[in-house]
Amino acid sequence: MADRHDTPRPLWGGRMEGGLDPAMVPLNDSLAVDHRLWAYDVRGSRAWAGALTEAGVLTPDEGRRLDEGLERLARRFTEDGGPPVGGGDEDIHSLVERLLRDEVGELAGKLHTGRSRNDQVATDLRLWGMDACDRARAHVRDLVTALTEWADGSLDLFLPGFTHLQQGQPVRAAHWVLSHAWPLVRDADRFAVVRREASVLPLGSGAIAGCPFPVDRDALARTLGFERVSENSIDAVADRDWAAAFAFAGALLGVHLSRLGEDLVLFASREFGYVRLSDGFSTGSSLMPQKRNPDVAELTRGRSARLSGALVHVLTLLKGLPTGYNRDLQEDKPALFAVHDTLGVVLPALTGAVRGARFVPERLEAALDPALYATDLADLLVGAGVPFREAHEVVAGLVRRAEETGRTLAELPDEVLAEAHPALGEVGRAVFSPDRSTEARSSTGGTARARVEEQLERLRAWIGDTP
Ligand code: ARG
């Protein structure tokens, strides 16, 4: 291969004597990363050729030939393997322009009139970002759907609700499942907001000061599917706020996926045993024949590190940049692409794992410690007119008494309960029921069956409304 720095001539070649120092080339080049923007670069270029033609900068014939050349070029990218690359093109913009020369000859040199790679790359990346938000949202919706279905099948199973990872009060298994669905709903909605933020056209800002030709930026925005045009050309070439918002949406989603992963790891362990993951999402051990590892959940937890890392990457990149475009901004793409690719791998896997996950009813039943009903006993006393603080103390005394005598709360004799308070003697064993306990918690958002069914309804409506 020829020295990369000799051929082809870079877009700014006229300014410098000789090529780039070989040591500079790998730092300078971004084609390996930004190659995936080719379709957006071609789309943006076709729209730009159209705008220059409308503005009278290009003749209608030149505009048509450029457009057709770009269209043929797009087809070359979709063909097997795509066009040959690696001849020293620094980035996707250089590559597209060089290849366009093969299609339309010297006319290719007119496409860049009034445009800079600064407004070009900002445009390409926003177009990509809008699609990336749509894809992230669809992946999240699929996971919410899987969780909703799992919850629908586990309305009448109960597990201990945990605080401080100590058993607190019984909850419906479906209620726990849906506690992981709602954060994801917020994530998907957040990606819709980020998409709107990305939907601003920078093209027409030039390198920094704007465009000297009378291009109709509103028409350009409509052609490219942007909702608005940027208001200030200096801001437009430097603004990556939407990218930071995208990275944040990914990072917070990563936190939620990681928490779900952690719960699944715990619940699939022998100690809990509440959940069994299907074979397709578990692995064995090369050494220990009995092992059945919840790798899907561990890898989800682990991969989310890339998502929080990407957020730190973008924020660190932007902090302290002086006014206008700075080459540092080339480094935004690896982080954004990492968010997109990580979500594209983690979400389908986790969705599949949730679809195959089953509760183990015997283990759930065995896990419910009678102490879970201590609050229900106190609530009973409240019903009999006892102030809650006092009721709390009476029941705490019973819990202590049970512990001291090596029994569970449910094994305390009726007389002991009645002695603590007459109201407790009357209800007897009935209080030690997950069904009774959960049905009592019927406030909106509570774990009573009807309330959980309402959640399911709302989630189904949300799924139906989410593209
Ligand atoms: N590859 C560059 C980027 O991603 C394109 C813009 C280059 N602009 C420039 N003035 N060198 O930001």
CSV table of C-alpha atoms and ligand atoms in Angstrom, one decimal:
chain,number,residue,atom,x,y,z
A,1,MET,CA,0.0,0.0,0.0
A,2,ALA,CA,1.3,3.5,-0.8
A,3,ASP,CA,2.1,5.8,2.1
A,4,ARG,CA,-1.3,6.8,3.4
A,5,HIS,CA,-0.2,10.4,3.8
A,6,ASP,CA,0.7,10.7,0.1
A,7,THR,CA,-2.6,9.7,-1.5
A,8,PRO,CA,-5.2,10.9,-1.9
A,9,ARG,CA,-4.9,14.6,-1.4
A,10,PRO,CA,-6.8,15.7,1.7
A,11,LEU,CA,-9.6,18.2,1.3
A,12,TRP,CA,-7.4,20.9,2.8
A,13,GLY,CA,-4.4,19.9,0.7
A,14,GLY,CA,-3.7,23.2,-1.0
A,15,ARG,CA,-2.6,24.9,2.3
A,16,MET,CA,0.3,22.6,3.2
A,17,GLU,CA,3.5,21.5,1.7
A,18,GLY,CA,3.9,17.7,1.6
A,19,GLY,CA,1.7,15.2,3.4
A,20,LEU,CA,0.9,14.5,7.0
A,21,ASP,CA,3.7,13.0,9.1
A,22,PRO,CA,3.1,9.3,9.4
A,23,ALA,CA,2.9,9.6,13.2
A,24,MET,CA,0.0,12.1,12.7
A,25,VAL,CA,-2.1,9.9,10.4
A,26,PRO,CA,-3.6,7.4,13.0
A,27,LEU,CA,-4.5,10.3,15.2
A,28,ASN,CA,-6.0,12.4,12.4
A,29,ASP,CA,-8.0,9.7,10.6
A,30,SER,CA,-11.5,8.9,11.8
A,31,LEU,CA,-12.7,6.9,8.8
A,32,ALA,CA,-12.7,3.6,10.7
A,33,VAL,CA,-15.1,5.1,13.2
A,34,ASP,CA,-17.3,7.5,11.1
A,35,HIS,CA,-17.6,5.2,8.0
A,36,ARG,CA,-21.0,4.2,9.4
A,37,LEU,CA,-22.3,7.7,8.8
A,38,TRP,CA,-22.0,7.3,5.0
A,39,ALA,CA,-25.8,7.2,4.3
A,40,TYR,CA,-26.3,10.4,6.3
A,41,ASP,CA,-23.4,12.0,4.6
A,42,VAL,CA,-24.8,11.2,1.2
A,43,ARG,CA,-28.3,12.3,2.2
A,44,GLY,CA,-27.0,15.6,3.6
A,45,SER,CA,-25.0,16.1,0.4
A,46,ARG,CA,-27.9,15.5,-1.9
A,47,ALA,CA,-30.0,18.0,0.1
A,48,TRP,CA,-27.1,20.5,-0.1
A,49,ALA,CA,-26.7,20.1,-3.8
A,50,GLY,CA,-30.4,20.7,-4.1
A,51,ALA,CA,-30.2,23.8,-1.9
A,52,LEU,CA,-27.2,25.2,-3.9
A,53,THR,CA,-29.2,24.6,-7.1
A,54,GLU,CA,-32.3,26.4,-5.7
A,55,ALA,CA,-30.0,29.3,-4.7
A,56,GLY,CA,-28.7,29.6,-8.3
A,57,VAL,CA,-25.1,28.6,-7.3
A,58,LEU,CA,-25.3,25.4,-9.4
A,59,THR,CA,-27.0,25.2,-12.7
A,60,PRO,CA,-30.0,22.8,-12.8
A,61,ASP,CA,-27.9,20.4,-14.9
A,62,GLU,CA,-25.1,20.4,-12.4
A,63,GLY,CA,-27.5,19.9,-9.5
A,64,ARG,CA,-29.1,17.0,-11.3
A,65,ARG,CA,-25.7,15.3,-12.2
A,66,LEU,CA,-24.5,15.7,-8.6
A,67,ASP,CA,-27.7,14.2,-7.2
A,68,GLU,CA,-27.6,11.3,-9.6
A,69,GLY,CA,-23.9,10.7,-8.9
A,70,LEU,CA,-24.6,10.7,-5.1
A,71,GLU,CA,-27.5,8.3,-5.7
A,72,ARG,CA,-25.2,5.9,-7.6
A,73,LEU,CA,-22.6,6.3,-4.9
A,74,ALA,CA,-25.1,5.3,-2.2
A,75,ARG,CA,-25.8,2.1,-4.2
A,76,ARG,CA,-22.1,1.4,-4.3
A,77,PHE,CA,-22.1,1.6,-0.5
A,78,THR,CA,-24.9,-1.0,-0.2
A,79,GLU,CA,-23.2,-3.4,-2.6
A,80,ASP,CA,-21.2,-6.3,-1.2
A,81,GLY,CA,-18.4,-4.9,0.8
A,82,GLY,CA,-19.1,-1.4,-0.3
A,83,PRO,CA,-16.6,0.8,-2.2
A,84,PRO,CA,-12.9,0.2,-1.5
A,85,VAL,CA,-11.6,2.4,1.3
A,86,GLY,CA,-8.4,2.9,3.1
A,87,GLY,CA,-6.5,4.8,0.5
A,88,GLY,CA,-5.8,7.6,2.9
A,89,ASP,CA,-9.2,9.1,3.2
A,90,GLU,CA,-9.3,10.9,6.6
A,91,ASP,CA,-13.0,10.6,7.2
A,92,ILE,CA,-16.3,9.7,5.7
A,93,HIS,CA,-16.7,13.2,4.2
A,94,SER,CA,-13.4,12.9,2.3
A,95,LEU,CA,-14.3,9.5,1.2
A,96,VAL,CA,-17.7,10.4,-0.2
A,97,GLU,CA,-16.2,13.4,-2.0
A,98,ARG,CA,-13.4,11.3,-3.5
A,99,LEU,CA,-15.8,8.6,-4.7
A,100,LEU,CA,-18.2,11.2,-6.1
A,101,ARG,CA,-15.3,12.3,-8.3
A,102,ASP,CA,-15.4,8.8,-9.8
A,103,GLU,CA,-19.1,9.3,-10.6
A,104,VAL,CA,-19.2,12.9,-11.9
A,105,GLY,CA,-15.6,14.0,-12.4
A,106,GLU,CA,-14.5,17.5,-11.6
A,107,LEU,CA,-18.1,18.6,-10.9
A,108,ALA,CA,-17.7,16.9,-7.5
A,109,GLY,CA,-15.5,19.8,-6.5
A,110,LYS,CA,-18.5,22.1,-6.6
A,111,LEU,CA,-20.5,20.2,-3.9
A,112,HIS,CA,-18.6,21.7,-1.0
A,113,THR,CA,-19.4,25.3,-2.0
A,114,GLY,CA,-20.5,27.2,1.0
A,115,ARG,CA,-20.3,24.2,3.3
A,116,SER,CA,-17.7,23.1,5.8
A,117,ARG,CA,-17.0,19.8,7.3
A,118,ASN,CA,-17.9,21.5,10.6
A,119,ASP,CA,-21.6,22.0,9.7
A,120,GLN,CA,-21.5,18.8,7.6
A,121,VAL,CA,-20.4,16.5,10.4
A,122,ALA,CA,-22.8,18.2,12.9
A,123,THR,CA,-25.6,17.5,10.4
A,124,ASP,CA,-24.6,13.9,9.7
A,125,LEU,CA,-24.3,13.1,13.4
A,126,ARG,CA,-27.7,14.6,14.3
A,127,LEU,CA,-29.4,12.6,11.5
A,128,TRP,CA,-27.7,9.5,12.9
A,129,GLY,CA,-28.7,10.4,16.4
A,130,MET,CA,-32.3,10.8,15.5
A,131,ASP,CA,-32.3,7.2,14.1
A,132,ALA,CA,-30.3,6.0,17.1
A,133,CYS,CA,-32.9,7.4,19.5
A,134,ASP,CA,-35.7,5.6,17.5
A,135,ARG,CA,-33.8,2.3,17.7
A,136,ALA,CA,-33.1,2.6,21.4
A,137,ARG,CA,-36.7,3.4,22.1
A,138,ALA,CA,-37.9,0.4,20.1
A,139,HIS,CA,-35.5,-1.9,21.9
A,140,VAL,CA,-36.6,-0.6,25.3
A,141,ARG,CA,-40.3,-1.0,24.3
A,142,ASP,CA,-39.6,-4.7,23.5
A,143,LEU,CA,-38.1,-5.2,26.9
A,144,VAL,CA,-41.1,-3.5,28.6
A,145,THR,CA,-43.4,-5.8,26.6
A,146,ALA,CA,-41.5,-8.8,27.8
A,147,LEU,CA,-41.7,-7.6,31.4
A,148,THR,CA,-45.4,-6.9,31.0
A,149,GLU,CA,-46.1,-10.4,29.8
A,150,TRP,CA,-44.1,-11.9,32.6
A,151,ALA,CA,-46.0,-9.8,35.1
A,152,ASP,CA,-49.3,-10.8,33.5
A,153,GLY,CA,-48.5,-14.4,34.2
A,154,SER,CA,-47.4,-13.8,37.8
A,155,LEU,CA,-50.3,-11.8,39.3
A,156,ASP,CA,-51.0,-14.4,41.9
A,157,LEU,CA,-47.5,-15.2,43.1
A,158,PHE,CA,-46.0,-13.4,46.0
A,159,LEU,CA,-42.5,-12.7,47.1
A,160,PRO,CA,-41.0,-10.7,49.9
A,161,GLY,CA,-40.7,-7.0,49.1
A,162,PHE,CA,-37.2,-5.9,50.2
A,163,THR,CA,-35.9,-2.8,51.8
A,164,HIS,CA,-32.2,-2.8,52.7
A,165,LEU,CA,-32.3,-6.3,51.1
A,166,GLN,CA,-34.2,-7.4,54.2
A,167,GLN,CA,-37.6,-8.9,53.9
A,168,GLY,CA,-40.1,-6.0,54.4
A,169,GLN,CA,-43.7,-6.8,53.3
A,170,PRO,CA,-45.2,-9.3,50.8
A,171,VAL,CA,-45.8,-8.0,47.3
A,172,ARG,CA,-47.2,-9.6,44.2
A,173,ALA,CA,-44.4,-11.0,42.0
A,174,ALA,CA,-45.9,-9.1,39.1
A,175,HIS,CA,-45.5,-5.9,41.2
A,176,TRP,CA,-41.8,-6.5,41.5
A,177,VAL,CA,-41.5,-7.3,37.8
A,178,LEU,CA,-43.3,-4.0,36.9
A,179,SER,CA,-41.1,-2.1,39.3
A,180,HIS,CA,-38.4,-2.7,36.6
A,181,ALA,CA,-40.8,-1.8,33.7
A,182,TRP,CA,-41.6,1.8,34.8
A,183,PRO,CA,-38.0,3.1,34.8
A,184,LEU,CA,-37.6,1.7,31.3
A,185,VAL,CA,-40.8,3.6,30.2
A,186,ARG,CA,-39.1,6.8,31.5
A,187,ASP,CA,-35.9,5.8,29.5
A,188,ALA,CA,-37.8,5.3,26.3
A,189,ASP,CA,-39.7,8.6,26.7
A,190,ARG,CA,-36.3,10.3,27.4
A,191,PHE,CA,-34.9,9.0,24.1
A,192,ALA,CA,-38.0,10.7,22.4
A,193,VAL,CA,-37.0,14.0,24.1
A,194,VAL,CA,-33.4,13.6,23.0
A,195,ARG,CA,-34.5,13.0,19.5
A,196,ARG,CA,-36.4,16.3,19.5
A,197,GLU,CA,-33.3,18.0,20.8
A,198,ALA,CA,-31.2,16.5,18.0
A,199,SER,CA,-33.7,17.6,15.4
A,200,VAL,CA,-32.0,20.9,14.6
A,201,LEU,CA,-30.3,21.6,11.3
A,202,PRO,CA,-26.7,22.9,11.5
A,203,LEU,CA,-26.1,22.8,7.7
A,204,GLY,CA,-25.8,26.3,6.3
A,205,SER,CA,-23.7,27.5,9.2
A,206,GLY,CA,-20.5,27.0,7.2
A,207,ALA,CA,-17.3,26.7,9.2
A,208,ILE,CA,-18.3,29.3,11.8
A,209,ALA,CA,-19.9,32.4,10.3
A,210,GLY,CA,-22.8,31.2,8.1
A,211,CYS,CA,-23.2,30.7,4.4
A,212,PRO,CA,-22.6,33.5,1.8
A,213,PHE,CA,-25.1,32.0,-0.7
A,214,PRO,CA,-28.8,32.4,-0.5
A,215,VAL,CA,-29.7,28.8,0.6
A,216,ASP,CA,-33.1,28.2,2.0
A,217,ARG,CA,-32.3,26.6,5.4
A,218,ASP,CA,-35.9,26.0,6.3
A,219,ALA,CA,-36.4,24.1,3.1
A,220,LEU,CA,-33.2,22.1,3.7
A,221,ALA,CA,-34.5,21.3,7.2
A,222,ARG,CA,-37.8,20.0,5.8
A,223,THR,CA,-36.0,17.9,3.1
A,224,LEU,CA,-33.7,16.3,5.7
A,225,GLY,CA,-36.5,15.8,8.3
A,226,PHE,CA,-35.3,18.3,10.9
A,227,GLU,CA,-37.9,20.1,13.0
A,228,ARG,CA,-36.0,23.4,13.3
A,229,VAL,CA,-32.9,25.2,12.0
A,230,SER,CA,-30.0,26.3,14.3
A,231,GLU,CA,-30.2,30.0,15.4
A,232,ASN,CA,-26.5,30.8,15.7
A,233,SER,CA,-23.8,29.5,13.4
A,234,ILE,CA,-21.0,29.6,16.0
A,235,ASP,CA,-23.2,27.6,18.4
A,236,ALA,CA,-24.4,25.3,15.6
A,237,VAL,CA,-21.0,23.8,14.7
A,238,ALA,CA,-20.0,23.3,18.4
A,239,ASP,CA,-23.3,22.3,19.9
A,240,ARG,CA,-23.2,18.6,21.1
A,241,ASP,CA,-25.7,19.1,23.9
A,242,TRP,CA,-28.0,16.6,22.3
A,243,ALA,CA,-25.1,14.1,22.2
A,244,ALA,CA,-24.6,14.6,26.0
A,245,ALA,CA,-28.3,14.1,26.5
A,246,PHE,CA,-28.2,10.9,24.4
A,247,ALA,CA,-25.3,9.6,26.4
A,248,PHE,CA,-27.1,10.5,29.6
A,249,ALA,CA,-30.3,8.7,28.4
A,250,GLY,CA,-28.0,5.7,27.7
A,251,ALA,CA,-26.2,5.9,31.0
A,252,LEU,CA,-29.4,6.0,33.1
A,253,LEU,CA,-30.9,3.2,31.0
A,254,GLY,CA,-27.7,1.3,31.8
A,255,VAL,CA,-28.2,1.9,35.5
A,256,HIS,CA,-31.8,0.5,35.2
A,257,LEU,CA,-30.7,-2.5,33.2
A,258,SER,CA,-27.9,-3.2,35.7
A,259,ARG,CA,-30.3,-3.1,38.6
A,260,LEU,CA,-32.6,-5.5,36.8
A,261,GLY,CA,-29.5,-7.7,36.1
A,262,GLU,CA,-28.6,-7.6,39.7
A,263,ASP,CA,-32.0,-8.6,40.9
A,264,LEU,CA,-32.0,-11.5,38.4
A,265,VAL,CA,-28.6,-12.6,39.6
A,266,LEU,CA,-29.8,-12.7,43.2
A,267,PHE,CA,-33.1,-14.2,42.5
A,268,ALA,CA,-31.6,-17.0,40.3
A,269,SER,CA,-29.1,-17.9,43.0
A,270,ARG,CA,-29.6,-21.1,45.1
A,271,GLU,CA,-30.0,-18.9,48.2
A,272,PHE,CA,-33.1,-17.2,46.8
A,273,GLY,CA,-34.1,-19.5,44.0
A,274,TYR,CA,-37.2,-17.4,43.1
A,275,VAL,CA,-36.4,-17.3,39.3
A,276,ARG,CA,-35.1,-19.7,36.8
A,277,LEU,CA,-33.6,-18.4,33.6
A,278,SER,CA,-33.9,-20.5,30.5
A,279,ASP,CA,-31.0,-22.6,29.2
A,280,GLY,CA,-30.4,-20.3,26.3
A,281,PHE,CA,-29.4,-17.4,28.6
A,282,SER,CA,-27.5,-19.4,31.2
A,283,THR,CA,-24.1,-20.9,31.0
A,284,GLY,CA,-22.3,-23.8,32.7
A,285,SER,CA,-18.9,-23.9,34.2
A,286,SER,CA,-15.9,-25.6,32.5
A,287,LEU,CA,-14.9,-26.9,36.0
A,288,MET,CA,-17.9,-27.3,38.2
A,289,PRO,CA,-20.5,-29.6,36.6
A,290,GLN,CA,-23.4,-28.4,38.7
A,291,LYS,CA,-23.1,-24.7,37.7
A,292,ARG,CA,-25.9,-22.8,36.0
A,293,ASN,CA,-24.7,-19.2,35.8
A,294,PRO,CA,-27.0,-16.2,35.1
A,295,ASP,CA,-24.5,-14.7,32.6
A,296,VAL,CA,-27.0,-12.7,30.7
A,297,ALA,CA,-27.8,-10.7,33.9
A,298,GLU,CA,-24.1,-10.4,34.9
A,299,LEU,CA,-23.0,-9.3,31.4
A,300,THR,CA,-25.9,-6.8,31.4
A,301,ARG,CA,-24.7,-5.4,34.7
A,302,GLY,CA,-21.1,-5.4,33.4
A,303,ARG,CA,-21.8,-3.8,30.0
A,304,SER,CA,-23.6,-0.9,31.6
A,305,ALA,CA,-20.2,0.3,32.6
A,306,ARG,CA,-19.7,1.3,28.9
A,307,LEU,CA,-22.8,3.4,29.1
A,308,SER,CA,-21.8,5.4,32.2
A,309,GLY,CA,-18.3,5.6,30.7
A,310,ALA,CA,-19.7,7.1,27.5
A,311,LEU,CA,-21.4,9.8,29.4
A,312,VAL,CA,-18.2,10.7,31.2
A,313,HIS,CA,-16.5,10.6,27.8
A,314,VAL,CA,-18.8,13.1,26.2
A,315,LEU,CA,-19.0,15.5,29.2
A,316,THR,CA,-15.2,15.5,29.5
A,317,LEU,CA,-14.8,16.1,25.8
A,318,LEU,CA,-17.0,19.2,25.9
A,319,LYS,CA,-15.7,20.8,29.0
A,320,GLY,CA,-13.3,23.6,28.4
A,321,LEU,CA,-13.6,23.8,24.6
A,322,PRO,CA,-13.1,27.3,23.4
A,323,THR,CA,-15.6,29.0,21.1
A,324,GLY,CA,-16.6,27.4,17.8
A,325,TYR,CA,-15.6,24.1,16.2
A,326,ASN,CA,-12.6,22.3,17.7
A,327,ARG,CA,-11.1,19.1,16.4
A,328,ASP,CA,-11.7,17.5,19.8
A,329,LEU,CA,-15.3,17.1,18.6
A,330,GLN,CA,-14.2,14.3,16.3
A,331,GLU,CA,-13.9,12.2,19.4
A,332,ASP,CA,-17.6,12.5,20.2
A,333,LYS,CA,-18.4,9.6,17.8
A,334,PRO,CA,-16.7,6.6,19.6
A,335,ALA,CA,-18.7,7.4,22.7
A,336,LEU,CA,-22.1,7.8,20.9
A,337,PHE,CA,-21.6,4.7,18.8
A,338,ALA,CA,-20.6,2.7,21.9
A,339,VAL,CA,-23.9,3.7,23.5
A,340,HIS,CA,-25.9,2.7,20.4
A,341,ASP,CA,-24.0,-0.6,19.9
A,342,THR,CA,-24.1,-1.5,23.6
A,343,LEU,CA,-27.9,-1.0,23.7
A,344,GLY,CA,-28.3,-3.0,20.5
A,345,VAL,CA,-26.6,-6.0,22.1
A,346,VAL,CA,-27.7,-5.8,25.7
A,347,LEU,CA,-31.4,-5.1,25.2
A,348,PRO,CA,-32.3,-7.9,22.8
A,349,ALA,CA,-30.4,-10.4,25.0
A,350,LEU,CA,-32.1,-9.3,28.2
A,351,THR,CA,-35.5,-9.2,26.5
A,352,GLY,CA,-35.0,-12.8,25.5
A,353,ALA,CA,-33.9,-13.7,29.0
A,354,VAL,CA,-37.0,-12.1,30.5
A,355,ARG,CA,-39.2,-13.9,27.9
A,356,GLY,CA,-37.7,-17.2,29.1
A,357,ALA,CA,-37.7,-16.5,32.8
A,358,ARG,CA,-40.0,-18.4,35.2
A,359,PHE,CA,-40.8,-17.9,38.8
A,360,VAL,CA,-40.4,-21.0,41.0
A,361,PRO,CA,-43.6,-21.0,43.1
A,362,GLU,CA,-42.4,-23.4,45.8
A,363,ARG,CA,-39.4,-21.2,46.5
A,364,LEU,CA,-41.4,-18.1,46.6
A,365,GLU,CA,-43.8,-19.6,49.1
A,366,ALA,CA,-41.0,-20.9,51.2
A,367,ALA,CA,-39.3,-17.6,51.2
A,368,LEU,CA,-42.2,-15.7,52.9
A,369,ASP,CA,-41.1,-15.2,56.5
A,370,PRO,CA,-44.1,-14.8,58.8
A,371,ALA,CA,-42.4,-11.7,60.2
A,372,LEU,CA,-43.4,-10.1,56.9
A,373,TYR,CA,-46.9,-9.7,58.4
A,374,ALA,CA,-45.7,-7.7,61.5
A,375,THR,CA,-47.0,-4.5,59.8
A,376,ASP,CA,-50.3,-6.2,59.1
A,377,LEU,CA,-50.6,-7.1,62.9
A,378,ALA,CA,-49.9,-3.4,63.8
A,379,ASP,CA,-52.4,-2.2,61.2
A,380,LEU,CA,-55.0,-4.5,62.8
A,381,LEU,CA,-54.4,-2.8,66.2
A,382,VAL,CA,-54.8,0.6,64.5
A,383,GLY,CA,-58.1,-0.7,63.2
A,384,ALA,CA,-59.0,-1.3,66.9
A,385,GLY,CA,-58.2,2.3,67.7
A,386,VAL,CA,-54.6,1.8,69.0
A,387,PRO,CA,-52.3,4.7,68.0
A,388,PHE,CA,-49.8,3.4,65.4
A,389,ARG,CA,-46.7,4.1,67.6
A,390,GLU,CA,-48.2,2.0,70.4
A,391,ALA,CA,-49.2,-0.8,67.9
A,392,HIS,CA,-45.7,-0.8,66.5
A,393,GLU,CA,-44.3,-1.4,70.0
A,394,VAL,CA,-46.8,-4.2,70.9
A,395,VAL,CA,-46.0,-6.1,67.7
A,396,ALA,CA,-42.2,-5.5,68.1
A,397,GLY,CA,-42.6,-7.2,71.5
A,398,LEU,CA,-44.3,-10.2,69.9
A,399,VAL,CA,-41.5,-10.4,67.3
A,400,ARG,CA,-38.9,-10.4,70.1
A,401,ARG,CA,-40.9,-13.0,72.0
A,402,ALA,CA,-41.1,-15.3,69.0
A,403,GLU,CA,-37.3,-14.9,68.4
A,404,GLU,CA,-36.5,-15.6,72.0
A,405,THR,CA,-38.6,-18.8,72.0
A,406,GLY,CA,-37.2,-20.0,68.7
A,407,ARG,CA,-40.5,-19.7,66.9
A,408,THR,CA,-41.8,-17.7,64.0
A,409,LEU,CA,-44.4,-15.0,64.5
A,410,ALA,CA,-47.1,-17.3,63.1
A,411,GLU,CA,-46.2,-20.0,65.6
A,412,LEU,CA,-47.0,-17.9,68.7
A,413,PRO,CA,-50.0,-19.4,70.5
A,414,ASP,CA,-53.3,-17.5,70.2
A,415,GLU,CA,-53.2,-16.8,73.9
A,416,VAL,CA,-49.9,-14.9,73.5
A,417,LEU,CA,-51.4,-12.8,70.7
A,418,ALA,CA,-54.6,-12.2,72.7
A,419,GLU,CA,-52.6,-11.3,75.8
A,420,ALA,CA,-50.6,-8.7,73.8
A,421,HIS,CA,-54.0,-7.2,72.7
A,422,PRO,CA,-57.5,-8.6,72.5
A,423,ALA,CA,-57.9,-7.5,68.9
A,424,LEU,CA,-55.1,-9.8,67.9
A,425,GLY,CA,-56.6,-12.8,69.5
A,426,GLU,CA,-59.8,-12.4,67.4
A,427,VAL,CA,-58.2,-12.4,64.0
A,428,GLY,CA,-55.9,-15.3,64.7
A,429,ARG,CA,-54.1,-16.9,61.8
A,430,ALA,CA,-56.0,-15.1,59.0
A,431,VAL,CA,-53.4,-12.3,59.1
A,432,PHE,CA,-50.6,-14.5,57.9
A,433,SER,CA,-51.7,-14.5,54.4
A,434,PRO,CA,-49.9,-12.9,51.4
A,435,ASP,CA,-53.2,-12.5,49.6
A,436,ARG,CA,-54.8,-10.6,52.5
A,437,SER,CA,-51.7,-8.5,53.1
A,438,THR,CA,-51.3,-7.4,49.5
A,439,GLU,CA,-55.0,-6.8,48.9
A,440,ALA,CA,-54.9,-4.4,51.9
A,441,ARG,CA,-52.5,-2.2,50.0
A,442,SER,CA,-54.9,-0.9,47.5
A,443,SER,CA,-53.8,2.7,47.1
A,444,THR,CA,-53.0,3.7,43.5
A,445,GLY,CA,-49.6,2.2,42.7
A,446,GLY,CA,-50.0,-0.4,45.5
A,447,THR,CA,-49.6,-4.1,45.3
A,448,ALA,CA,-53.3,-5.1,45.5
A,449,ARG,CA,-54.3,-7.2,42.5
A,450,ALA,CA,-56.6,-4.6,40.9
A,451,ARG,CA,-53.9,-2.0,41.2
A,452,VAL,CA,-51.3,-4.2,39.5
A,453,GLU,CA,-53.8,-4.9,36.8
A,454,GLU,CA,-54.2,-1.2,36.3
A,455,GLN,CA,-50.4,-0.9,35.9
A,456,LEU,CA,-50.6,-3.6,33.2
A,457,GLU,CA,-53.3,-1.7,31.4
A,458,ARG,CA,-51.4,1.5,31.4
A,459,LEU,CA,-48.3,-0.2,30.2
A,460,ARG,CA,-50.1,-1.9,27.4
A,461,ALA,CA,-51.5,1.5,26.3
A,462,TRP,CA,-48.0,2.9,26.5
A,463,ILE,CA,-46.6,0.0,24.4
A,464,GLY,CA,-49.3,0.6,21.8
A,465,ASP,CA,-48.4,4.3,21.6
A,466,THR,CA,-44.6,3.7,21.4
A,467,PRO,CA,-43.2,3.3,17.9
B,1,ARG,N1,-13.9,14.3,11.1
B,1,ARG,C1,-14.2,15.6,11.6
B,1,ARG,C2,-15.1,15.4,12.8
B,1,ARG,O1,-15.6,14.4,13.0
B,1,ARG,C3,-14.9,16.3,10.5
B,1,ARG,C4,-14.8,17.8,10.7
B,1,ARG,C5,-13.4,18.2,10.4
B,1,ARG,N2,-13.3,19.6,10.4
B,1,ARG,C6,-12.2,20.2,10.3
B,1,ARG,N3,-12.2,21.5,10.3
B,1,ARG,N4,-11.1,19.6,10.3
B,1,ARG,O2,-15.3,16.3,13.6
